[in-house]
Short mmCIF file of C-alpha atoms and ligand atoms in Angstrom, two decimals:
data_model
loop_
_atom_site.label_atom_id
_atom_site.label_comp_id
_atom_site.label_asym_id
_atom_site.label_seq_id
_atom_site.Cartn_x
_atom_site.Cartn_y
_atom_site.Cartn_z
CA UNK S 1411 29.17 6.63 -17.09
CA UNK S 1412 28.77 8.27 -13.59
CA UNK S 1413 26.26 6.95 -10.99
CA UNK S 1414 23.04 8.58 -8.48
CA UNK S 1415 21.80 8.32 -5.75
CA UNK S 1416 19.16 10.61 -4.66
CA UNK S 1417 18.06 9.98 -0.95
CA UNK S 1418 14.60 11.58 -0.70
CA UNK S 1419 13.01 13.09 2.80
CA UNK S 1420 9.56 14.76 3.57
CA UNK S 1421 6.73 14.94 1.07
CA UNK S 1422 5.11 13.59 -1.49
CA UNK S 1423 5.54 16.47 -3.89
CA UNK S 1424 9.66 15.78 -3.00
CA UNK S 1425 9.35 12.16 -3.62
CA UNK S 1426 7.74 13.40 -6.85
CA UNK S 1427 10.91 16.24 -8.18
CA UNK S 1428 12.85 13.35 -7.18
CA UNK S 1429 11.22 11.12 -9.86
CA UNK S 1430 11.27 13.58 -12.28
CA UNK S 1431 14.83 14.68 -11.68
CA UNK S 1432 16.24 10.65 -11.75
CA UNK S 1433 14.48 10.91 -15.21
CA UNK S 1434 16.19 13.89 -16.31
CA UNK S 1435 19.57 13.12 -14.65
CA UNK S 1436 19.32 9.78 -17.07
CA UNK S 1437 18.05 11.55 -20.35
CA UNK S 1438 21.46 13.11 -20.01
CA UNK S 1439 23.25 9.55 -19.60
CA UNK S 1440 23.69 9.28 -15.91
CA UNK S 1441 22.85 5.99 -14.31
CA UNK S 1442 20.59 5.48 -11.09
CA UNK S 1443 22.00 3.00 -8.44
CA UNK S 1444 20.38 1.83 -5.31
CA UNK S 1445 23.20 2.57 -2.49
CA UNK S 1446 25.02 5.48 -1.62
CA UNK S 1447 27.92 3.25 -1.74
CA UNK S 1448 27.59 2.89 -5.23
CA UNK S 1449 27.02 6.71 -6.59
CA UNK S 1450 29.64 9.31 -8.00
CA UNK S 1451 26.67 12.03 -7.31
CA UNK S 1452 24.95 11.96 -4.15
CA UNK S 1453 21.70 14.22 -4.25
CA UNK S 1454 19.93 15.16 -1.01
CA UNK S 1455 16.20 16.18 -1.90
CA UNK S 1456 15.33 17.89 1.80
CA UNK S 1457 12.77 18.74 3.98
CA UNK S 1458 11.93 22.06 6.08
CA UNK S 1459 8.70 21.45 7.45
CA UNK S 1460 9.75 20.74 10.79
CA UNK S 1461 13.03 20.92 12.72
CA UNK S 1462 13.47 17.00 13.27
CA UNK S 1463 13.33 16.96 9.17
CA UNK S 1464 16.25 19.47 9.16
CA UNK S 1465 18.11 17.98 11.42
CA UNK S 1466 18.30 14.88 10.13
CA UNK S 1467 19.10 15.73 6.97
CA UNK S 1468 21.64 18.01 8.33
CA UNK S 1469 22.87 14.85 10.25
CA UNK S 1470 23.15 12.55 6.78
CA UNK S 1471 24.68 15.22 4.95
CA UNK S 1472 27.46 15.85 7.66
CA UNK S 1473 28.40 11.59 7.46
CA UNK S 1474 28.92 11.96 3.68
CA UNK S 1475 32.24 13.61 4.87
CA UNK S 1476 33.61 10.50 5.87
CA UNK S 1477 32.61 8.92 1.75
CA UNK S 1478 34.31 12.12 0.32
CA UNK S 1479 37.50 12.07 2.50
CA UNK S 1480 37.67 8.13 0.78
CA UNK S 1481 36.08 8.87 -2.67
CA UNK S 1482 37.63 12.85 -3.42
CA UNK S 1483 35.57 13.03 -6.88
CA UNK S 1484 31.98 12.27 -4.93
CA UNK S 1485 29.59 14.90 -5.94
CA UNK S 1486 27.21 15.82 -3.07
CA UNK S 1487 24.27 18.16 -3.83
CA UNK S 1488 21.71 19.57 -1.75
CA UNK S 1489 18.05 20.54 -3.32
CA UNK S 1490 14.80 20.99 -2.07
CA UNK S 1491 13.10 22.85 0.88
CA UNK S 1492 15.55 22.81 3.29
CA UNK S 1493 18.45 23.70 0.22
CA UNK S 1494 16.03 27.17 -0.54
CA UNK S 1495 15.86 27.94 3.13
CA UNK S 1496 19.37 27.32 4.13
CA UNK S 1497 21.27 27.21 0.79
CA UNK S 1498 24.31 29.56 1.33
CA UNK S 1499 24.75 28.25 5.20
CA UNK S 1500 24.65 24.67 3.63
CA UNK S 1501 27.86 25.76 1.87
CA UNK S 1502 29.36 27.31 3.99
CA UNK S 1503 29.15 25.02 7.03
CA UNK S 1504 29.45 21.96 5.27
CA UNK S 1505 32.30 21.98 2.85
CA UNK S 1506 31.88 18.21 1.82
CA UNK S 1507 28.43 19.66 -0.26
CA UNK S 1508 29.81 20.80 -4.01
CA UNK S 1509 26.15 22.39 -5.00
CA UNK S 1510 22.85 23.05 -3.87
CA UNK S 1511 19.92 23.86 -6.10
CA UNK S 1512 16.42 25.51 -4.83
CA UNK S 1513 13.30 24.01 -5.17
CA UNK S 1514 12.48 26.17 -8.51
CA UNK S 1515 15.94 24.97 -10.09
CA UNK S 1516 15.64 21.30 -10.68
CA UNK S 1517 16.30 21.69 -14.11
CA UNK S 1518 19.72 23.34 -13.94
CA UNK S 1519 20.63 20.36 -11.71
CA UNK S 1520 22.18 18.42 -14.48
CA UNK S 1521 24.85 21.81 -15.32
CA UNK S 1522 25.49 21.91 -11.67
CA UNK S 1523 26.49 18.37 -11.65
CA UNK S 1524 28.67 19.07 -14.86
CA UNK S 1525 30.31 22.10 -13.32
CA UNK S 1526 31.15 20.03 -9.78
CA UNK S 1527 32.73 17.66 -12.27
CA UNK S 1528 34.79 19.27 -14.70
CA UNK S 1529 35.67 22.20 -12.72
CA UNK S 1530 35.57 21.13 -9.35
CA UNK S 1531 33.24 24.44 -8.40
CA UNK S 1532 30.94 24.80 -5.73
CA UNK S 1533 28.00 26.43 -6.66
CA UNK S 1534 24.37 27.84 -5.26
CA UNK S 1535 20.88 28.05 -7.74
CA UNK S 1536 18.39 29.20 -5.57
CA UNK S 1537 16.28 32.21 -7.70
CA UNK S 1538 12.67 31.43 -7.55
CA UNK S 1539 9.88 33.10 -9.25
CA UNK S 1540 8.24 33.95 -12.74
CA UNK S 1541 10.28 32.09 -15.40
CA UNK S 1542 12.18 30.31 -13.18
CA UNK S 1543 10.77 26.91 -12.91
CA UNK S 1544 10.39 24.40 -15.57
CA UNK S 1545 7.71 21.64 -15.09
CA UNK S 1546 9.86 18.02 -15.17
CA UNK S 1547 7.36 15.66 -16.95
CA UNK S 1548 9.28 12.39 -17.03
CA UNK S 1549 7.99 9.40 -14.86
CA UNK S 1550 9.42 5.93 -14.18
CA UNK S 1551 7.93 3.42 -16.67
CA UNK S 1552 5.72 0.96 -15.85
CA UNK S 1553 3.94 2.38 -12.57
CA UNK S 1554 0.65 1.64 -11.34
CA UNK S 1555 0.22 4.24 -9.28
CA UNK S 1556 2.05 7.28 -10.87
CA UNK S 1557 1.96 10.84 -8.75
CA UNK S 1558 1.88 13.95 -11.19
CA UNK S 1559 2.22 17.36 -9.74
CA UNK S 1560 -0.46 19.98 -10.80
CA UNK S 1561 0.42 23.03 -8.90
CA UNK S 1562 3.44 24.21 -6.86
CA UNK S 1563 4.17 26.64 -4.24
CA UNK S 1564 1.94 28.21 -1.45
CA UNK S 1565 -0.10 31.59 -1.37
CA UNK S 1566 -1.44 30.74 1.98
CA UNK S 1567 0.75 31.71 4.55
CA UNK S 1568 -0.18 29.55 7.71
CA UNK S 1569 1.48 31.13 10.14
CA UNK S 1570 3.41 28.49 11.19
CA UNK S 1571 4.80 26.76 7.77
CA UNK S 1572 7.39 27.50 6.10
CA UNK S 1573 6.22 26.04 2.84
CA UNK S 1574 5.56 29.56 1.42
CA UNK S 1575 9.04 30.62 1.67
CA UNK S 1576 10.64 27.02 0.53
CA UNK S 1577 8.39 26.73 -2.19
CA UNK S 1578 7.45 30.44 -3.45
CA UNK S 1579 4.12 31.67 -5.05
CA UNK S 1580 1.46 29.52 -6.65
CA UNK S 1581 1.72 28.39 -10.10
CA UNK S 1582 -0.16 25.82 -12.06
CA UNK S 1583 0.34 23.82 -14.99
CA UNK S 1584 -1.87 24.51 -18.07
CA UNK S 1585 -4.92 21.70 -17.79
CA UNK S 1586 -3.82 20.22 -21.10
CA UNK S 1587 -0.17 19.68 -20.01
CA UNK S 1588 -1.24 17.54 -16.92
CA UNK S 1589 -4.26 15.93 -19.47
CA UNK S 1590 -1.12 15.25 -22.00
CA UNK S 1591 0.94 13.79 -18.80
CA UNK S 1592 -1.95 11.62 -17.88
CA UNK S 1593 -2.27 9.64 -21.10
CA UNK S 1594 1.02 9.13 -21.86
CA UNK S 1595 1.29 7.28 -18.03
CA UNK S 1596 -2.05 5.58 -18.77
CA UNK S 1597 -0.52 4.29 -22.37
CA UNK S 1598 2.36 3.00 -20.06
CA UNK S 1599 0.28 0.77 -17.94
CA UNK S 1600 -0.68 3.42 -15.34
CA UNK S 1601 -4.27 3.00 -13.74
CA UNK S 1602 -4.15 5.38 -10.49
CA UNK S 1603 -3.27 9.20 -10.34
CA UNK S 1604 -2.40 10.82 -7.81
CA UNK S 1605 -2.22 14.63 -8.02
CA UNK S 1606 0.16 16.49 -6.04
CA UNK S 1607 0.36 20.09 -4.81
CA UNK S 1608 0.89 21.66 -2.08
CA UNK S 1609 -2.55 23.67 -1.95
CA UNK S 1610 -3.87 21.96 -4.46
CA UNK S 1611 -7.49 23.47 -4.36
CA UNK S 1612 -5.82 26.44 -5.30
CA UNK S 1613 -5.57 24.82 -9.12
CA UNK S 1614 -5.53 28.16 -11.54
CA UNK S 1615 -6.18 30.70 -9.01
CA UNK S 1616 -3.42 32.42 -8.79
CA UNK S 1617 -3.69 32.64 -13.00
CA UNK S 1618 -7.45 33.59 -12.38
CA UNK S 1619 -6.80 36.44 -9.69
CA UNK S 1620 -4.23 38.06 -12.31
CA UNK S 1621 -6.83 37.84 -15.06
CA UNK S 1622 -9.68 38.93 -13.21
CA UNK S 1623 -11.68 35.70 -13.48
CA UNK S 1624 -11.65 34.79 -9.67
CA UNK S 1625 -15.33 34.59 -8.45
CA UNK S 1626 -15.98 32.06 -5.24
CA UNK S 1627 -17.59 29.94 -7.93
CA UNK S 1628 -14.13 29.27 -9.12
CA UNK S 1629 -12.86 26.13 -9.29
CA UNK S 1630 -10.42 24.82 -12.08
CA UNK S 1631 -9.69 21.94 -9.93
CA UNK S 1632 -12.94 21.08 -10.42
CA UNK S 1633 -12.52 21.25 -14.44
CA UNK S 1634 -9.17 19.31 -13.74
CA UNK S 1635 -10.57 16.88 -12.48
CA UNK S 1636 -13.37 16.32 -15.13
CA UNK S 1637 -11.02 16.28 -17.66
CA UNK S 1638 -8.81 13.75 -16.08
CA UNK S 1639 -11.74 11.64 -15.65
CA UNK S 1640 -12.26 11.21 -19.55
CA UNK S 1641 -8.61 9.93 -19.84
CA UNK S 1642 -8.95 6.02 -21.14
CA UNK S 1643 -7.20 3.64 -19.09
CA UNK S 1644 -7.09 6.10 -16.01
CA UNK S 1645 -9.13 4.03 -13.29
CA UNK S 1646 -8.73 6.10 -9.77
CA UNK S 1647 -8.01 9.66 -9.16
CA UNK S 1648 -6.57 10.67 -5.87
CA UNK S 1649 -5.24 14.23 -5.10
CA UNK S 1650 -3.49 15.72 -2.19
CA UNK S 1651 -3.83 18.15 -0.40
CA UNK S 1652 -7.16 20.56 -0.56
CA UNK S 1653 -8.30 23.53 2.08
CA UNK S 1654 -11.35 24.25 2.78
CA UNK S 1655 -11.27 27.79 1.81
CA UNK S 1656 -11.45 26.78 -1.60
CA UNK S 1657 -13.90 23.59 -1.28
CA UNK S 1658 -16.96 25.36 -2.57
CA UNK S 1659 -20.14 23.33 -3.90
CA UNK S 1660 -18.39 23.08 -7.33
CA UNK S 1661 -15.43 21.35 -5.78
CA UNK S 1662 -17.81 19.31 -3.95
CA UNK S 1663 -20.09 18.30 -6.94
CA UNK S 1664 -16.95 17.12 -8.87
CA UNK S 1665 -15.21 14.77 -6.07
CA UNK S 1666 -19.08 13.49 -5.05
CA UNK S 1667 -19.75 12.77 -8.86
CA UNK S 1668 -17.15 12.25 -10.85
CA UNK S 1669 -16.75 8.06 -10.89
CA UNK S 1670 -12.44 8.10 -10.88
CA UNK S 1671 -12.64 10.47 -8.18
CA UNK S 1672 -11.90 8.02 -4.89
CA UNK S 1673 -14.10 8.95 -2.47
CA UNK S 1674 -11.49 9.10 0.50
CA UNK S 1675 -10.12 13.04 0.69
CA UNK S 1676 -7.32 14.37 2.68
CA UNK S 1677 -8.53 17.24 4.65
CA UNK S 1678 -6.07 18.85 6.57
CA UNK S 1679 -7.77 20.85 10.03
CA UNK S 1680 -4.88 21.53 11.94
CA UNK S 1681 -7.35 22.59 14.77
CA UNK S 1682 -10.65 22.58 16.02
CA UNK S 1683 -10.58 25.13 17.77
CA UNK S 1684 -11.46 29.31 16.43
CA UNK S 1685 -9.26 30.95 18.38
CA UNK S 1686 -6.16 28.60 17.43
CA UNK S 1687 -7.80 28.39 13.50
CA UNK S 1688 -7.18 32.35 13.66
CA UNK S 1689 -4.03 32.34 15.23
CA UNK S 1690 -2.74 29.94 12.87
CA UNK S 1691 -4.13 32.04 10.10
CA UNK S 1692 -6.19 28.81 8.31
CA UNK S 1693 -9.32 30.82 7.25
CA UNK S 1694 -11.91 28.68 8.09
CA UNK S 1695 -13.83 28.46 11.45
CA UNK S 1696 -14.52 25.35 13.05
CA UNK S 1697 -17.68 24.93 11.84
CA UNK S 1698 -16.89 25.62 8.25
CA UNK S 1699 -14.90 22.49 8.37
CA UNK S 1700 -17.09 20.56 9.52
CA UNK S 1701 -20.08 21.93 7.00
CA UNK S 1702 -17.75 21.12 4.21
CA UNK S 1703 -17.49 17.40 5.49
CA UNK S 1704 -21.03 17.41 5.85
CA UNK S 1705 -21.76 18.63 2.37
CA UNK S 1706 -19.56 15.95 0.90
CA UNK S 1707 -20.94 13.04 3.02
CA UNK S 1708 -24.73 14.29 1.71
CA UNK S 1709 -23.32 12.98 -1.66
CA UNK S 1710 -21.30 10.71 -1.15
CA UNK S 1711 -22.52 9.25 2.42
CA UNK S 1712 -19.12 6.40 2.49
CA UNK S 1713 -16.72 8.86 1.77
CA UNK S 1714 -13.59 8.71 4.42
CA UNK S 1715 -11.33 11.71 5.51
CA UNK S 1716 -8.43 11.64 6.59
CA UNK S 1717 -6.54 14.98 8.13
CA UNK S 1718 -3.60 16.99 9.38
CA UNK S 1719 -3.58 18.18 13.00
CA UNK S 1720 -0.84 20.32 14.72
CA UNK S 1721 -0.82 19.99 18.51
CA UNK S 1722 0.19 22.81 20.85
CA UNK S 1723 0.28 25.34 18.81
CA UNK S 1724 1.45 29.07 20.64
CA UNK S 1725 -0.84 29.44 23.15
CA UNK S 1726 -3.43 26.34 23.25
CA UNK S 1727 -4.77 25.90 26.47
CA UNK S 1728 -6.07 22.32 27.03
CA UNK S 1729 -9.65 23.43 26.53
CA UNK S 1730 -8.56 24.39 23.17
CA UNK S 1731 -7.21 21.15 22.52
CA UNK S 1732 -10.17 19.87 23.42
CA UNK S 1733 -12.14 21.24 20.60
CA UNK S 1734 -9.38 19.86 18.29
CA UNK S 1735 -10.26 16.25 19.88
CA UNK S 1736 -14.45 16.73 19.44
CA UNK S 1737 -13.63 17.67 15.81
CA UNK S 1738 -11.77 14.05 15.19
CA UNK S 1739 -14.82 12.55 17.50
CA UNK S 1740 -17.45 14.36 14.56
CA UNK S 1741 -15.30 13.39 11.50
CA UNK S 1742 -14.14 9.86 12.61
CA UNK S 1743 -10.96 10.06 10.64
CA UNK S 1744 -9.63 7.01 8.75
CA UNK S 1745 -6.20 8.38 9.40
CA UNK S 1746 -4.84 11.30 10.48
CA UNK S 1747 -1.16 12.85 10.51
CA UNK S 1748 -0.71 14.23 13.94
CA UNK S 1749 2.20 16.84 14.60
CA UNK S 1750 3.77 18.38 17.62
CA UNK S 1751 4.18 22.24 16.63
CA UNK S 1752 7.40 23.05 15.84
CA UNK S 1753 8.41 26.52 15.76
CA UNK S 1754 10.68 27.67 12.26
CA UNK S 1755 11.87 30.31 12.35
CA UNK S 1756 10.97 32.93 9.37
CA UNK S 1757 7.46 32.40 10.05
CA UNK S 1758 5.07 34.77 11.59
CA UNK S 1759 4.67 32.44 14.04
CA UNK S 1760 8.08 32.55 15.35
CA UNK S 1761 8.30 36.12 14.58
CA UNK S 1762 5.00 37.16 16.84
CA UNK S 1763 3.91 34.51 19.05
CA UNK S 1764 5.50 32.44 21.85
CA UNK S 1765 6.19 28.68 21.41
CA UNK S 1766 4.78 28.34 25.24
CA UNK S 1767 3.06 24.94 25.36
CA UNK S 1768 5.75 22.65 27.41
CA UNK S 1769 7.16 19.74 25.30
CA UNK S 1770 5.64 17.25 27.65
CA UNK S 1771 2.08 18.45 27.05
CA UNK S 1772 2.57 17.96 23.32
CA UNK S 1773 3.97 14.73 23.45
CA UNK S 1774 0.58 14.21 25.97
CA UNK S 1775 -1.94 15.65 23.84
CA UNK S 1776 -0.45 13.80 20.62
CA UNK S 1777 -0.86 10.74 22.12
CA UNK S 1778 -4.68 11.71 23.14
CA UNK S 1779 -5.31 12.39 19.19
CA UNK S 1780 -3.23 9.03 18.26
CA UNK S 1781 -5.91 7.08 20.96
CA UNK S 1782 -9.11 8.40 19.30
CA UNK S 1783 -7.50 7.94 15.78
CA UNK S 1784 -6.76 4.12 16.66
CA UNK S 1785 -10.39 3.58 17.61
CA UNK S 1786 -11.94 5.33 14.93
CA UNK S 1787 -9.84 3.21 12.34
CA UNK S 1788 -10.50 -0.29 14.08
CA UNK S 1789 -14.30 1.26 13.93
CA UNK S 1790 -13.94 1.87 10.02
CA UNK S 1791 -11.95 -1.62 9.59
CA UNK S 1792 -14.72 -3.43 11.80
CA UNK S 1793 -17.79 -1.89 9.56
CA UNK S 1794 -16.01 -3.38 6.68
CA UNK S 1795 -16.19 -7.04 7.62
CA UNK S 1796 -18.55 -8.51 5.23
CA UNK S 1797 -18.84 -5.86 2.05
CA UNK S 1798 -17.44 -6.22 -1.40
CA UNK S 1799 -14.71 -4.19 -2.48
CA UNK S 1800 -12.90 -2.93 -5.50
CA UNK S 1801 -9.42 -3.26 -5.22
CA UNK S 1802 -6.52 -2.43 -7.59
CA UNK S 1803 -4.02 -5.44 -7.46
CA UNK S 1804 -0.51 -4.53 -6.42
CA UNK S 1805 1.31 -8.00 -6.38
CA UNK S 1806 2.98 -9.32 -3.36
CA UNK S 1807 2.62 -7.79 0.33
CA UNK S 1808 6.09 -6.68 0.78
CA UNK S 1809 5.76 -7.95 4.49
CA UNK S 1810 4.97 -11.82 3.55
CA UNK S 1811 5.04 -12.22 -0.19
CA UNK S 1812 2.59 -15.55 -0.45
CA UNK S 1813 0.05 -12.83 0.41
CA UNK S 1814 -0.76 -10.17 -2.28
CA UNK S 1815 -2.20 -7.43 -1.39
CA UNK S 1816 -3.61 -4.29 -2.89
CA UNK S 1817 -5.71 -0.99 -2.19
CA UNK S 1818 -9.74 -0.58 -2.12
CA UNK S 1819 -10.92 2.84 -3.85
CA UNK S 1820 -11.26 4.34 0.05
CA UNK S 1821 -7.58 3.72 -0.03
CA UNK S 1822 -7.60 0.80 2.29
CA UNK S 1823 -4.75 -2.24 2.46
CA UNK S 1824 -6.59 -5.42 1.35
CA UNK S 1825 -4.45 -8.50 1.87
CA UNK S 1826 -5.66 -11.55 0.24
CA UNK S 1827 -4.10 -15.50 -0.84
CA UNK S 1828 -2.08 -15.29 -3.99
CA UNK S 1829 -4.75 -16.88 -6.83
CA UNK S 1830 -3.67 -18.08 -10.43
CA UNK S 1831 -5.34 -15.77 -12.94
CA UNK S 1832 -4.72 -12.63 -10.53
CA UNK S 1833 -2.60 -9.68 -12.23
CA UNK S 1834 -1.06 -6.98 -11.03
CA UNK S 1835 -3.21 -4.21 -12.44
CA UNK S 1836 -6.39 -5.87 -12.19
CA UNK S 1837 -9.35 -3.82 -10.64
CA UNK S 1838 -11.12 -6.42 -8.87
CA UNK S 1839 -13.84 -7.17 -5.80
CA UNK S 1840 -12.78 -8.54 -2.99
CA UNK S 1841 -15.47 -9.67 0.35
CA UNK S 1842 -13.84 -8.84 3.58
CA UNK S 1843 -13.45 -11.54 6.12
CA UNK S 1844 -11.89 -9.51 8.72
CA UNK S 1845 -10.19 -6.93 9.57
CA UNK S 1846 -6.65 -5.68 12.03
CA UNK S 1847 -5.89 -2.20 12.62
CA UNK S 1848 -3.61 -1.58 9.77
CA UNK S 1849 -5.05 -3.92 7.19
CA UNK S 1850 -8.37 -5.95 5.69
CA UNK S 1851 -8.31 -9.42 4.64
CA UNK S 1852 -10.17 -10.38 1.91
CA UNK S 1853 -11.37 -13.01 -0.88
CA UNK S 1854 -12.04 -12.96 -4.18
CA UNK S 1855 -15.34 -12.09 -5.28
CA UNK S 1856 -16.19 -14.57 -8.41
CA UNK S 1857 -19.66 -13.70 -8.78
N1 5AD H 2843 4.98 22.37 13.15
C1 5AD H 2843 4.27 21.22 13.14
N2 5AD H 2843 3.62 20.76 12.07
C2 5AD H 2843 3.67 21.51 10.95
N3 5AD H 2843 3.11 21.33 9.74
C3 5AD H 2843 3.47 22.35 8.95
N4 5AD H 2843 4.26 23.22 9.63
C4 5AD H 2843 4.38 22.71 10.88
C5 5AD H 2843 5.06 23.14 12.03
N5 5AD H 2843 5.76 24.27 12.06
C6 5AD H 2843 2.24 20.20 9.42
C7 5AD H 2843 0.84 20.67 9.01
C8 5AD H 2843 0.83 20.43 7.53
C9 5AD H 2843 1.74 19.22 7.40
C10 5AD H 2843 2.28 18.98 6.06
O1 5AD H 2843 2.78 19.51 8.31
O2 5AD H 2843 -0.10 19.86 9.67
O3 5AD H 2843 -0.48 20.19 7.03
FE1 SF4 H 2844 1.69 25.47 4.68
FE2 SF4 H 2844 -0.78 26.44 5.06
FE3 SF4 H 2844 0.29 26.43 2.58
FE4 SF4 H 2844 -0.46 24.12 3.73
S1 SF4 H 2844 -1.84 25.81 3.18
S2 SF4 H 2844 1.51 24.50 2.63
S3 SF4 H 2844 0.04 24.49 5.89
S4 SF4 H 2844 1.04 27.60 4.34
#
């Protein structure tokens, strides 16, 4: 029996194929082990978003020479984003790698694996499109938490991301195939979802522009979500990650209303600023954020956001920036993922605009955003002190395992004393005592 090891950078959605794929690569009698040390197949599931993700990548792969010089029969493969972008330089340059597979081919993974073995080929999958891609349904048992992915691919085109040419058009899955997925993880013990895609407000559009359905009253998320609501056994629904352009009030009614729905939503802005909004090709104006996040607080008043912000972006001035900062100061992020822009090149970005702002400015202005984000969480933390929360028991803080610990519905760490009766899977309250920047402490609630 041969053994993988699939080392897993970037996303969500990657950490996701990856799952699916370990399933798959085991249906066919292939064994997952925990060290590179130990694996006959080595699988790389990459990263393109930004150039430190490539590059490190690039890095790991190029060590694996040394374990192949040693171990001649390795099998090292290369799939994901940075595999579709880069595939036939990947083989080229780096002779160690036997296959790489694009991010629409994880299901031929298991024949390229066979054909590095038996016939000692080096080969490249990398067609995307129609027909291509095969949904992977297969989970790890047993998880709490599971992540299912509901759409792929990217119809956007932010001018600066290369996710539309990594990860090709939109396509969803039929609602009854994700409905189908979700009860067979909540008949496994599941009790969280989290849905994945990449522009995943985007549910069915794609499907309803081609069928002449679209209206700006569309929204099949919305439907998604309703149906995944009704699924017994299913206790939290998180998703990940919506734009605004297709938030409309239907959207909005279903995340405000719908009890499963956690009311903490990942918002990505990327600026606050019109000029920059436009440049970057996002869609939205400032303002239409921010009446978005307005609409949903009217709702649902305790809902937290949490973003995605790209710093010196092609041309920013600091006054720009500036706009960006007032927009965190309005929304009060619980937590934000702040980037540095980094140019890739493909994009229209690259292509038409200069990459002008100096590195040092970046690194200056990201640390501006990381100030106001650390104050706004301690803010959040602090308001908690003293309320009664419901939190979905984990098991053991990895960091000091006589504490358990475990997530409130607004997706917050509670840490809390071990307590006989506790299980892991139990949805319970918990009254915070106090609070630290990264975490809440809390007690059981035994009224
Ligand atoms: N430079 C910096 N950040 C980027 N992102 C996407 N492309 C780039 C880039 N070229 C960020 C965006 C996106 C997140 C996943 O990564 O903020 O929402
Ligand atoms: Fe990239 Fe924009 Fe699509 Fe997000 S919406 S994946 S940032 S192109």
């Amino acid at each position: 029996m041969l053994n993988f090891y699939i080392k897993t950078y970037g996303c969500q959605m990657n950490e996701r194929d990856s799952e699916a794929l370990a399933c798959l690569l085991e249906a066919r009698g292939y064994r997952e082990v925990e060290t590179e040390t130990e694996a006959d197949i080595l699988i790389f599931n990459t990263c393109s978003v930004r150039d430190q993700a490539e590059r490190k990548a690039i890095g790991k792969i190029g060590m694996m020479k040394m374990l192949k010089d040693e171990k001649p029969s390795l099998v090292i493969g290369v799939i994901g984003c940075m595999a579709q972008r880069l595939g036939s330089q990947i083989l080229a340059e780096l002779p160690q790698v036997d296959f790489v597979a694009g991010t629409d081919q994880l299901q031929n993974v298991p024949n390229l694996i066979a054909e590095a073995v038996t016939r000692h080929g080096r080969s490249a999958a990398l067609e995307m499109g129609p027909g291509v891609f095969r949904e992977l349904d297969g989970h790890r048992p047993g998880q709490l938490i599971a992540e299912v992915s509901v759409m792929r691919g990217c119809d956007q085109f932010c001018t600066y991301c290369v996710v539309p040419y990594c990860r090709g058009r939109e396509k969803s899955r039929p609602i009854e195939a994700i409905v189908d997925e979700a009860e067979r993880l909540a008949a496994g013990g599941t009790k969280e979802l989290l849905l994945l895609g990449q522009n995943i407000t985007a549910y069915g559009v794609a499907e309803a522009r081609k069928a002449g359905t679209y209206t700006p009253e569309f929204s099949a998320f919305a439907d998604l979500l309703v149906a995944l609501n009704e699924v017994k056994g299913i206790e939290r629904i998180r998703f990940t990650s919506p734009h605004v352009r297709f938030m409309n009030d239907k959207f909005v009614e279903a995340v405000t209303q719908l009890p499963k729905v956690c009311k903490c939503f990942h918002v990505p802005v990327q600026s606050g600023n019109d000029r920059i909004l436009k440049l970057m090709h996002r869609n939205y104006t400032a303002k239409e954020y921010l009446d978005r996040i307005d609409a949903i607080r009217a709702k649902a008043p305790e809902t937290l956001f949490s973003t995605d912000i790209i710093v010196g972006f092609c041309s920013e001035t600091r006054q720009e920036f500036e706009d960006t900062h007032e927009v965190m100061r309005r929304v009060g992020y619980d937590m934000a993922y702040i980037f540095r822009y980094s140019q890739r090149s493909g994009t229209k970005a690259a292509e038409t605009l200069t990459d002008d702002v100096p590195e040092a400015e970046k690194h200056e202005r990201n640390q501006i955003l990381l100030q106001e984000l650390n104050e706004s969480v301690a803010r959040h933390n602090a308001q908690m002190i003293g309320q009664t929360v419901p939190v979905l028991i984990e098991g053991p803080s990895p960091r000091n395992p006589k504490r358990w610990c475990g997530r409130s519905d607004r997706n917050k760490m509670v840490l809390f004393d071990a307590t006989p009766g506790l299980k892991v899977g139990d949805l319970r309250n918990f009254r915070i005592e106090r609070s630290t920047e990264n975490a809440l402490y809390g007690t059981l609630d035994k009224s």
